[in-house]
Amino acid sequence: QVQLVQSGAEVKKPGASVKVSCKASGYTFTSYGISWVRQAPGQGLEWMGWISAYNGNTNYAQKLQGRVTMTTDTSTSTAYMELRSLRSDDTAVYYCARVRSIAVYDAFDIWGQGTMVTVSS
Amino acid sequence: EIVMTQSPATLSVSPGERATLSCRASQSVSSNLAWYQQKPGQAPRLLIYGASTRATGIPARFSGSGSGTEFTLTISSLQSEDFAVYYCQQYNNWWTFGQGTKVEIK
């Protein structure tokens, strides 16, 4: 079945970096984009950015520009999200999600299970 | 950035009753609007895309309407499994989410 499986929970110190993986299966990875969304404890959903699995094009939310990098490895059908210079307010569950169609802009139809990232000294 | 505003923040409804959730965009998003359901400890689930098209496997009691800047999600007869948080999302210009509406048992 179509699914996205994310890497496990992480605990990081302020100033460190974290890299979360998202492995796709059940569909042609390069035919869809992947977006990353995060959710701080008790809060709503925040879109972080998008990457085309076809050509690697990216677009990041303005507030994260310079701290986030999204990449893909088409040989393993895996997407990655790296966030640097972590702060306490980066503590959140991080989700990857598939963009529903080949169009750049569409809804997110498949979601990963989420990865908890805790930033604490 | 397009700002999405949902109302109300919390909606108290009895099982079997109708629930109506609203979502407003700060500028037109055409019909590029999706609704998601999220239960505690779970990832969001796509309910509606294109403002009114149900995603695969979504029951017919969920319906979406609207275009431009005003959108509505209606749950015709609430079931116990429908108590959750609902988010709208625009995808006309990148993506932004509303702050969510919690549907709770009255």
Coordinates of N, CA and C in Angstrom, one line a residue:
Chain A
Q1 N 0.9 -1.2 0.0 CA 0.0 0.0 0.0 C 0.9 1.2 0.0
V2 N 0.3 2.4 -0.4 CA 1.0 3.6 -0.4 C 1.2 4.1 1.0
Q3 N 2.5 4.4 1.3 CA 2.8 4.8 2.7 C 4.1 5.6 2.7
L4 N 4.2 6.4 3.8 CA 5.4 7.2 4.1 C 5.8 6.8 5.5
V5 N 7.0 6.3 5.7 CA 7.4 5.9 7.0 C 8.6 6.8 7.4
Q6 N 8.5 7.4 8.6 CA 9.5 8.4 9.0 C 10.4 7.8 10.0
S7 N 11.5 8.4 10.2 CA 12.5 8.0 11.2 C 12.0 8.3 12.6
G8 N 12.7 7.8 13.6 CA 12.3 7.8 15.0 C 12.5 9.2 15.7
A9 N 12.0 9.2 16.9 CA 12.1 10.4 17.7 C 13.6 10.9 18.0
E10 N 13.7 12.2 18.1 CA 15.1 12.7 18.3 C 15.0 13.7 19.5
V11 N 16.1 13.7 20.2 CA 16.3 14.7 21.3 C 17.6 15.5 21.0
K12 N 17.5 16.8 20.9 CA 18.7 17.6 20.5 C 18.9 18.8 21.4
K13 N 20.1 19.2 21.5 CA 20.4 20.4 22.3 C 20.2 21.7 21.5
P14 N 19.9 22.8 22.1 CA 19.8 24.0 21.3 C 21.1 24.3 20.5
G15 N 20.9 24.7 19.3 CA 22.1 25.0 18.4 C 22.5 23.8 17.5
A16 N 22.0 22.6 17.9 CA 22.3 21.5 17.1 C 21.4 21.4 15.8
S17 N 21.6 20.3 15.0 CA 20.9 20.1 13.8 C 20.2 18.7 13.9
V18 N 19.1 18.6 13.2 CA 18.4 17.3 13.1 C 18.0 17.0 11.7
K19 N 18.1 15.7 11.3 CA 17.7 15.3 10.0 C 16.7 14.2 10.1
V20 N 15.5 14.4 9.5 CA 14.4 13.5 9.6 C 14.3 12.8 8.2
S21 N 14.1 11.5 8.2 CA 13.9 10.9 6.9 C 12.4 10.4 6.8
C22 N 12.0 10.2 5.5 CA 10.7 9.9 5.1 C 10.8 8.9 3.9
K23 N 10.5 7.6 4.2 CA 10.7 6.6 3.1 C 9.4 6.3 2.5
A24 N 9.3 6.5 1.2 CA 8.0 6.2 0.5 C 8.0 4.8 -0.1
S25 N 6.8 4.3 -0.2 CA 6.6 2.9 -0.8 C 5.2 2.9 -1.4
G26 N 5.1 2.0 -2.4 CA 3.8 1.7 -2.9 C 3.4 2.6 -4.1
Y27 N 4.3 3.5 -4.5 CA 4.0 4.4 -5.6 C 5.3 4.9 -6.2
T28 N 5.2 5.5 -7.4 CA 6.4 6.0 -8.1 C 6.9 7.3 -7.4
F29 N 7.9 7.2 -6.7 CA 8.4 8.3 -5.9 C 8.6 9.6 -6.6
T30 N 9.2 9.5 -7.8 CA 9.5 10.7 -8.6 C 8.3 11.4 -9.3
S31 N 7.1 10.8 -9.1 CA 5.9 11.4 -9.8 C 5.2 12.4 -8.9
Y32 N 5.7 12.6 -7.7 CA 4.9 13.4 -6.7 C 5.9 14.3 -5.9
G33 N 5.4 15.4 -5.4 CA 6.2 16.2 -4.5 C 6.0 15.7 -3.0
I34 N 6.9 16.2 -2.2 CA 6.8 15.9 -0.7 C 6.8 17.3 0.0
S35 N 5.9 17.4 0.9 CA 5.9 18.6 1.8 C 6.2 18.2 3.2
W36 N 6.7 19.1 4.0 CA 7.0 18.9 5.4 C 6.1 19.9 6.2
V37 N 5.5 19.3 7.2 CA 4.6 20.1 8.1 C 5.0 19.8 9.5
R38 N 5.0 20.8 10.4 CA 5.3 20.5 11.8 C 4.1 21.0 12.7
Q39 N 4.1 20.4 13.9 CA 3.1 20.8 14.8 C 3.6 20.8 16.2
A40 N 3.7 22.0 16.8 CA 4.2 22.2 18.1 C 3.2 21.6 19.1
P41 N 3.6 21.2 20.3 CA 2.7 20.6 21.2 C 1.4 21.4 21.5
G42 N 0.3 20.8 21.3 CA -1.0 21.5 21.5 C -1.3 22.6 20.5
Q43 N -0.5 22.7 19.4 CA -0.7 23.8 18.4 C -1.2 23.2 17.1
G44 N -1.4 24.1 16.1 CA -1.9 23.8 14.8 C -0.8 23.3 13.9
L45 N -1.1 23.2 12.6 CA -0.2 22.7 11.6 C 0.5 23.9 10.9
E46 N 1.8 23.7 10.7 CA 2.6 24.7 10.1 C 3.3 24.1 8.9
W47 N 3.1 24.7 7.7 CA 3.8 24.2 6.5 C 5.2 24.7 6.5
M48 N 6.2 23.8 6.3 CA 7.6 24.1 6.3 C 8.2 24.3 5.0
G49 N 7.8 23.5 4.0 CA 8.4 23.6 2.7 C 8.0 22.4 1.8
W50 N 8.5 22.4 0.6 CA 8.2 21.4 -0.4 C 9.4 21.1 -1.2
I51 N 9.4 19.9 -1.7 CA 10.5 19.4 -2.6 C 9.8 18.6 -3.7
S52 N 10.2 18.8 -4.9 CA 9.8 18.0 -6.0 C 10.7 16.7 -6.0
A53 N 10.1 15.6 -5.9 CA 10.9 14.3 -6.0 C 11.4 14.1 -7.5
Y54 N 10.8 14.8 -8.4 CA 11.1 14.6 -9.8 C 12.5 15.3 -10.2
N55 N 12.6 16.6 -9.7 CA 13.8 17.3 -10.1 C 14.5 18.0 -9.0
G56 N 14.0 17.8 -7.7 CA 14.7 18.4 -6.6 C 14.4 19.9 -6.3
N57 N 13.6 20.5 -7.1 CA 13.2 21.9 -6.8 C 12.6 22.0 -5.4
T58 N 12.9 23.1 -4.8 CA 12.4 23.3 -3.4 C 11.8 24.7 -3.2
N59 N 11.0 24.8 -2.2 CA 10.5 26.1 -1.8 C 10.2 26.0 -0.3
Y60 N 10.8 26.9 0.5 CA 10.7 26.9 1.9 C 9.9 28.0 2.5
A61 N 9.2 27.8 3.6 CA 8.5 28.8 4.3 C 9.5 29.9 4.7
Q62 N 9.1 31.1 4.5 CA 10.0 32.3 4.7 C 10.6 32.3 6.1
K63 N 9.8 31.9 7.1 CA 10.4 32.0 8.5 C 11.5 30.9 8.7
L64 N 11.6 29.9 7.9 CA 12.6 28.9 8.1 C 13.8 29.0 7.1
Q65 N 13.7 30.0 6.1 CA 14.7 30.2 5.2 C 16.1 30.3 5.8
G66 N 17.0 29.6 5.3 CA 18.4 29.6 5.9 C 18.7 28.6 6.9
R67 N 17.6 28.0 7.5 CA 17.8 27.0 8.5 C 17.4 25.6 8.1
V68 N 16.6 25.5 7.0 CA 16.0 24.2 6.6 C 16.5 23.9 5.2
T69 N 16.8 22.6 5.1 CA 17.1 22.0 3.7 C 16.4 20.7 3.5
M70 N 15.7 20.6 2.4 CA 15.0 19.4 2.0 C 15.7 18.8 0.8
T71 N 15.9 17.5 0.9 CA 16.5 16.7 -0.2 C 15.8 15.4 -0.4
T72 N 16.1 14.8 -1.5 CA 15.6 13.4 -1.8 C 16.7 12.5 -2.3
D73 N 16.5 11.2 -2.0 CA 17.4 10.2 -2.6 C 16.5 9.3 -3.4
T74 N 16.5 9.5 -4.7 CA 15.5 8.7 -5.6 C 15.9 7.2 -5.6
S75 N 17.1 6.9 -5.3 CA 17.5 5.5 -5.4 C 16.9 4.7 -4.2
T76 N 16.5 5.4 -3.2 CA 15.9 4.7 -2.0 C 14.5 5.2 -1.8
S77 N 14.0 6.1 -2.6 CA 12.6 6.7 -2.5 C 12.5 7.3 -1.1
T78 N 13.5 8.1 -0.7 CA 13.5 8.7 0.6 C 13.6 10.2 0.5
A79 N 12.8 10.9 1.3 CA 13.0 12.4 1.4 C 13.6 12.7 2.8
Y80 N 14.3 13.8 2.8 CA 14.9 14.2 4.1 C 14.6 15.7 4.4
M81 N 14.5 16.0 5.6 CA 14.4 17.4 6.1 C 15.4 17.6 7.2
E82 N 16.3 18.6 6.9 CA 17.3 18.9 7.9 C 17.0 20.3 8.4
L83 N 17.0 20.5 9.8 CA 16.8 21.8 10.4 C 18.0 22.1 11.3
R84 N 18.6 23.2 11.1 CA 19.8 23.6 11.8 C 19.5 24.7 12.8
S85 N 20.5 24.9 13.7 CA 20.4 26.0 14.7 C 19.2 25.8 15.5
L86 N 18.9 24.6 16.0 CA 17.7 24.3 16.7 C 17.5 25.2 17.9
R87 N 16.2 25.6 18.1 CA 15.8 26.4 19.3 C 14.7 25.6 20.0
S88 N 14.4 26.0 21.2 CA 13.3 25.3 22.0 C 12.0 25.4 21.3
D89 N 11.7 26.4 20.5 CA 10.4 26.5 19.9 C 10.4 25.7 18.6
D90 N 11.4 25.0 18.3 CA 11.4 24.0 17.2 C 10.9 22.6 17.7
T91 N 10.7 22.5 19.0 CA 10.1 21.3 19.5 C 8.7 21.0 18.9
A92 N 8.6 19.9 18.3 CA 7.3 19.7 17.5 C 7.3 18.2 17.0
V93 N 6.2 17.8 16.5 CA 6.1 16.6 15.7 C 6.3 17.1 14.2
Y94 N 7.1 16.4 13.5 CA 7.4 16.8 12.1 C 6.8 15.7 11.2
Y95 N 6.0 16.1 10.3 CA 5.4 15.2 9.3 C 5.9 15.4 7.9
C96 N 6.0 14.3 7.2 CA 6.2 14.5 5.7 C 4.8 14.1 5.1
A97 N 4.5 14.6 4.0 CA 3.2 14.4 3.3 C 3.4 14.4 1.8
R98 N 2.7 13.5 1.1 CA 2.7 13.5 -0.3 C 1.7 14.5 -0.9
V99 N 2.2 15.3 -1.9 CA 1.3 16.2 -2.6 C 0.5 15.3 -3.6
R100 N -0.8 15.5 -3.6 CA -1.8 14.6 -4.2 C -1.6 14.3 -5.7
S101 N -1.1 15.2 -6.4 CA -1.0 15.0 -7.9 C 0.4 15.5 -8.4
I102 N 0.6 15.4 -9.6 CA 1.9 15.8 -10.2 C 2.0 17.3 -10.2
A103 N 0.8 18.0 -10.1 CA 0.8 19.5 -10.0 C 1.6 19.9 -8.8
V104 N 2.2 21.0 -8.9 CA 3.0 21.5 -7.7 C 2.1 21.8 -6.6
Y105 N 0.9 22.5 -6.9 CA 0.0 22.8 -5.8 C -1.1 21.8 -5.8
D106 N -1.2 21.1 -4.7 CA -2.4 20.2 -4.5 C -2.4 19.9 -3.0
A107 N -3.5 19.1 -2.6 CA -3.6 18.7 -1.2 C -2.6 17.6 -0.9
F108 N -2.6 17.3 0.4 CA -1.6 16.3 0.9 C -2.5 15.0 1.2
D109 N -2.3 14.0 0.3 CA -3.1 12.8 0.5 C -2.6 11.7 1.3
I110 N -1.3 11.6 1.5 CA -0.6 10.6 2.3 C 0.3 11.2 3.2
W111 N 0.2 10.9 4.5 CA 1.1 11.5 5.5 C 1.9 10.4 6.2
G112 N 3.1 10.8 6.6 CA 3.9 9.9 7.5 C 3.3 9.9 8.9
Q113 N 3.9 9.1 9.7 CA 3.4 8.9 11.1 C 3.8 10.0 12.0
G114 N 4.8 10.8 11.6 CA 5.3 11.9 12.4 C 6.5 11.5 13.2
T115 N 7.4 12.5 13.4 CA 8.6 12.3 14.1 C 8.7 13.4 15.2
M116 N 8.8 13.0 16.4 CA 8.9 14.0 17.5 C 10.3 14.4 17.6
V117 N 10.5 15.7 17.6 CA 11.8 16.3 17.8 C 11.7 17.2 19.0
T118 N 12.5 16.9 20.0 CA 12.5 17.7 21.2 C 13.9 18.4 21.3
V119 N 13.8 19.7 21.5 CA 15.0 20.5 21.7 C 15.1 21.0 23.1
S120 N 16.1 20.5 23.8 CA 16.2 20.8 25.3 C 17.6 20.7 25.7
S121 N 18.0 21.6 26.6 CA 19.4 21.6 27.1 C 19.5 20.6 28.3
Chain B
E1 N 1.8 36.2 2.1 CA 1.3 34.9 2.6 C -0.2 34.9 2.8
I2 N -0.9 33.9 2.3 CA -2.4 33.9 2.5 C -2.7 33.4 3.9
V3 N -3.5 34.1 4.6 CA -3.9 33.8 5.9 C -5.2 33.1 5.9
M4 N -5.3 31.9 6.6 CA -6.6 31.2 6.7 C -7.1 31.3 8.1
T5 N -8.4 31.7 8.2 CA -9.0 31.9 9.5 C -10.2 31.0 9.6
Q6 N -10.2 30.1 10.6 CA -11.3 29.2 10.9 C -12.2 29.6 12.0
S7 N -13.4 29.3 11.9 CA -14.4 29.6 13.0 C -15.4 28.5 13.1
P8 N -16.0 28.2 14.3 CA -15.4 28.7 15.6 C -14.2 27.9 15.9
A9 N -13.5 28.3 17.0 CA -12.4 27.6 17.5 C -12.8 26.2 18.1
T10 N -13.9 26.2 18.7 CA -14.5 25.0 19.3 C -16.0 24.9 19.0
L11 N -16.4 23.7 18.6 CA -17.8 23.5 18.3 C -18.3 22.4 19.1
S12 N -19.3 22.6 19.9 CA -19.9 21.5 20.7 C -21.2 21.0 20.1
V13 N -21.2 19.7 19.8 CA -22.3 19.1 19.0 C -22.6 17.8 19.6
S14 N -23.9 17.5 19.6 CA -24.4 16.2 20.0 C -24.3 15.2 18.9
P15 N -24.0 13.9 19.2 CA -24.0 12.9 18.2 C -25.3 12.9 17.4
G16 N -25.2 12.7 16.1 CA -26.4 12.7 15.3 C -26.7 14.1 14.7
E17 N -26.2 15.1 15.3 CA -26.5 16.5 14.8 C -25.5 16.9 13.7
R18 N -25.9 18.0 13.1 CA -25.1 18.5 12.0 C -24.0 19.5 12.5
A19 N -22.9 19.5 11.9 CA -21.8 20.4 12.3 C -21.4 21.2 11.1
T20 N -21.3 22.5 11.2 CA -20.9 23.4 10.1 C -19.6 24.2 10.6
L21 N -18.6 24.0 9.8 CA -17.3 24.6 10.1 C -17.0 25.6 9.0
S22 N -16.4 26.7 9.4 CA -16.1 27.8 8.4 C -14.6 28.1 8.3
C23 N -14.2 28.5 7.1 CA -12.8 28.8 6.8 C -12.8 30.0 5.8
R24 N -12.1 31.0 6.2 CA -12.0 32.2 5.3 C -10.5 32.5 4.9
A25 N -10.3 32.8 3.7 CA -9.0 33.1 3.2 C -8.8 34.6 3.1
S26 N -7.6 35.1 3.3 CA -7.4 36.5 3.3 C -7.4 37.1 1.8
Q27 N -7.3 36.2 0.8 CA -7.4 36.6 -0.6 C -8.0 35.3 -1.3
S28 N -8.4 35.5 -2.5 CA -9.0 34.4 -3.2 C -8.0 33.3 -3.4
V29 N -8.5 32.0 -3.1 CA -7.7 30.8 -3.4 C -8.5 30.0 -4.4
S30 N -9.4 30.6 -5.1 CA -10.2 29.8 -6.1 C -10.9 28.6 -5.4
S31 N -10.7 27.4 -6.0 CA -11.2 26.2 -5.3 C -10.1 25.4 -4.7
N32 N -8.9 26.0 -4.6 CA -7.8 25.3 -4.1 C -7.7 25.2 -2.6
L33 N -8.7 24.4 -2.0 CA -8.9 24.4 -0.6 C -9.2 22.9 -0.2
A34 N -8.5 22.5 0.9 CA -8.6 21.2 1.4 C -9.0 21.2 2.9
W35 N -9.6 20.2 3.3 CA -10.0 20.0 4.7 C -9.3 18.7 5.2
Y36 N -8.8 18.7 6.4 CA -8.2 17.6 7.1 C -8.8 17.4 8.5
Q37 N -8.8 16.1 8.9 CA -9.3 15.7 10.2 C -8.0 15.2 10.9
Q38 N -7.9 15.6 12.2 CA -6.8 15.1 13.0 C -7.3 14.6 14.4
K39 N -7.0 13.4 14.7 CA -7.3 12.9 16.0 C -6.1 12.9 16.9
P40 N -6.2 12.9 18.2 CA -5.1 13.0 19.1 C -4.1 11.8 18.8
G41 N -2.8 12.2 18.7 CA -1.7 11.3 18.5 C -1.6 10.7 17.1
Q42 N -2.4 11.2 16.2 CA -2.4 10.8 14.8 C -2.1 11.9 13.8
A43 N -1.6 11.4 12.6 CA -1.4 12.4 11.6 C -2.7 12.9 11.0
P44 N -2.7 14.0 10.4 CA -3.9 14.5 9.7 C -4.3 13.5 8.6
R45 N -5.6 13.6 8.3 CA -6.2 12.8 7.2 C -6.9 13.7 6.3
L46 N -6.6 13.5 5.0 CA -7.3 14.3 4.0 C -8.8 13.9 3.9
L47 N -9.7 14.9 4.0 CA -11.1 14.7 3.8 C -11.6 15.2 2.5
I48 N -11.3 16.4 2.2 CA -11.9 17.1 1.0 C -10.7 17.8 0.3
Y49 N -10.7 17.8 -1.0 CA -9.9 18.7 -1.8 C -10.7 19.3 -2.9
G50 N -10.1 20.3 -3.5 CA -10.8 21.1 -4.5 C -12.1 21.7 -4.0
A51 N -12.1 22.0 -2.7 CA -13.2 22.6 -2.0 C -14.4 21.7 -1.7
S52 N -14.6 20.7 -2.6 CA -15.8 20.0 -2.5 C -15.7 18.5 -2.9
T53 N -14.6 18.0 -3.2 CA -14.4 16.6 -3.7 C -13.9 15.8 -2.5
R54 N -14.7 14.8 -2.1 CA -14.2 13.9 -1.1 C -13.1 13.0 -1.5
A55 N -12.1 12.9 -0.6 CA -11.0 12.0 -0.8 C -11.4 10.5 -0.8
T56 N -10.5 9.7 -1.2 CA -10.9 8.3 -1.3 C -11.2 7.7 0.1
G57 N -12.4 7.0 0.2 CA -12.8 6.4 1.4 C -13.5 7.3 2.4
I58 N -13.7 8.6 2.1 CA -14.3 9.5 3.1 C -15.8 9.3 3.0
P59 N -16.5 9.2 4.1 CA -18.0 9.0 4.0 C -18.7 10.2 3.5
A60 N -19.9 9.9 2.9 CA -20.7 10.9 2.3 C -21.2 11.9 3.2
R61 N -21.2 11.7 4.6 CA -21.7 12.7 5.5 C -20.8 13.9 5.6
F62 N -19.6 13.8 5.0 CA -18.7 14.9 5.0 C -18.9 15.6 3.6
S63 N -19.1 16.9 3.6 CA -19.2 17.7 2.4 C -18.6 19.0 2.5
G64 N -18.0 19.5 1.4 CA -17.4 20.8 1.4 C -18.0 21.7 0.3
S65 N -18.0 23.0 0.6 CA -18.5 23.9 -0.4 C -17.8 25.2 -0.3
G66 N -18.0 26.1 -1.3 CA -17.4 27.4 -1.3 C -16.4 27.6 -2.4
S67 N -16.0 28.8 -2.6 CA -14.9 29.2 -3.5 C -14.5 30.6 -3.3
G68 N -13.3 31.0 -3.8 CA -12.8 32.3 -3.5 C -12.3 32.5 -2.2
T69 N -13.0 33.1 -1.2 CA -12.5 33.3 0.1 C -13.3 32.7 1.2
E70 N -14.5 32.1 0.9 CA -15.3 31.6 1.9 C -15.6 30.1 1.7
F71 N -15.4 29.3 2.7 CA -15.5 27.8 2.6 C -16.2 27.3 3.8
T72 N -16.9 26.1 3.6 CA -17.6 25.5 4.6 C -17.4 24.0 4.5
L73 N -17.2 23.4 5.7 CA -17.2 21.9 5.8 C -18.4 21.5 6.7
T74 N -19.2 20.6 6.1 CA -20.4 20.2 6.8 C -20.3 18.7 7.1
I75 N -20.6 18.4 8.3 CA -20.7 16.9 8.7 C -22.2 16.7 9.0
S76 N -22.9 16.0 8.2 CA -24.3 16.0 8.2 C -24.9 15.4 9.5
S77 N -24.3 14.3 10.0 CA -24.8 13.6 11.2 C -23.6 13.1 11.9
L78 N -23.2 13.8 13.0 CA -22.0 13.4 13.6 C -22.0 12.0 14.3
Q79 N -20.9 11.3 13.9 CA -20.7 10.0 14.5 C -19.6 10.1 15.6
S80 N -19.5 9.2 16.5 CA -18.6 9.2 17.6 C -17.1 9.4 17.1
E81 N -16.8 8.8 16.0 CA -15.5 8.9 15.4 C -15.1 10.2 14.8
D82 N -16.1 11.1 14.7 CA -15.9 12.4 14.0 C -15.5 13.5 14.9
F83 N -15.5 13.2 16.2 CA -15.0 14.2 17.2 C -13.5 14.3 17.1
A84 N -13.0 15.5 16.7 CA -11.6 15.6 16.3 C -11.4 17.1 16.0
V85 N -10.1 17.4 15.6 CA -9.8 18.8 15.1 C -9.8 18.8 13.6
Y86 N -10.4 19.8 13.0 CA -10.4 20.0 11.6 C -9.7 21.2 11.1
Y87 N -8.9 21.0 10.1 CA -8.1 22.1 9.6 C -8.4 22.3 8.1
C88 N -8.5 23.6 7.7 CA -8.6 23.9 6.3 C -7.2 24.3 5.8
Q89 N -6.9 24.2 4.6 CA -5.6 24.5 4.0 C -5.8 25.0 2.6
Q90 N -5.1 26.1 2.3 CA -5.2 26.6 0.9 C -3.9 26.1 0.2
Y91 N -4.1 25.8 -1.1 CA -2.9 25.4 -1.9 C -2.9 26.1 -3.3
N92 N -3.5 27.4 -3.2 CA -3.5 28.2 -4.4 C -2.1 28.9 -4.6
N93 N -1.4 29.2 -3.5 CA -0.1 29.8 -3.5 C 0.7 29.2 -2.4
W94 N 1.5 28.2 -2.8 CA 2.1 27.3 -1.8 C 1.0 26.8 -0.8
W95 N 1.3 26.7 0.4 CA 0.3 26.1 1.3 C 0.3 26.9 2.7
T96 N -0.9 27.1 3.2 CA -1.1 27.6 4.5 C -2.3 26.9 5.1
F97 N -2.2 26.7 6.4 CA -3.3 26.0 7.2 C -4.1 27.1 8.0
G98 N -5.3 26.8 8.3 CA -6.1 27.5 9.3 C -5.6 27.0 10.7
Q99 N -6.1 27.6 11.7 CA -5.6 27.3 13.1 C -6.4 26.1 13.7
G100 N -7.4 25.7 13.0 CA -8.2 24.5 13.4 C -9.5 24.8 14.1
T101 N -10.4 23.9 14.0 CA -11.7 23.9 14.8 C -11.8 22.5 15.5
K102 N -11.9 22.6 16.8 CA -12.1 21.4 17.5 C -13.6 21.1 17.6
V103 N -14.0 19.9 17.2 CA -15.4 19.5 17.3 C -15.5 18.5 18.5
E104 N -16.2 19.0 19.5 CA -16.3 18.2 20.8 C -17.7 17.7 21.1
I105 N -17.8 16.7 21.9 CA -19.1 16.2 22.3 C -19.8 17.1 23.2
K106 N -21.1 17.5 22.9 CA -21.9 18.3 23.7 C -22.5 17.6 24.9

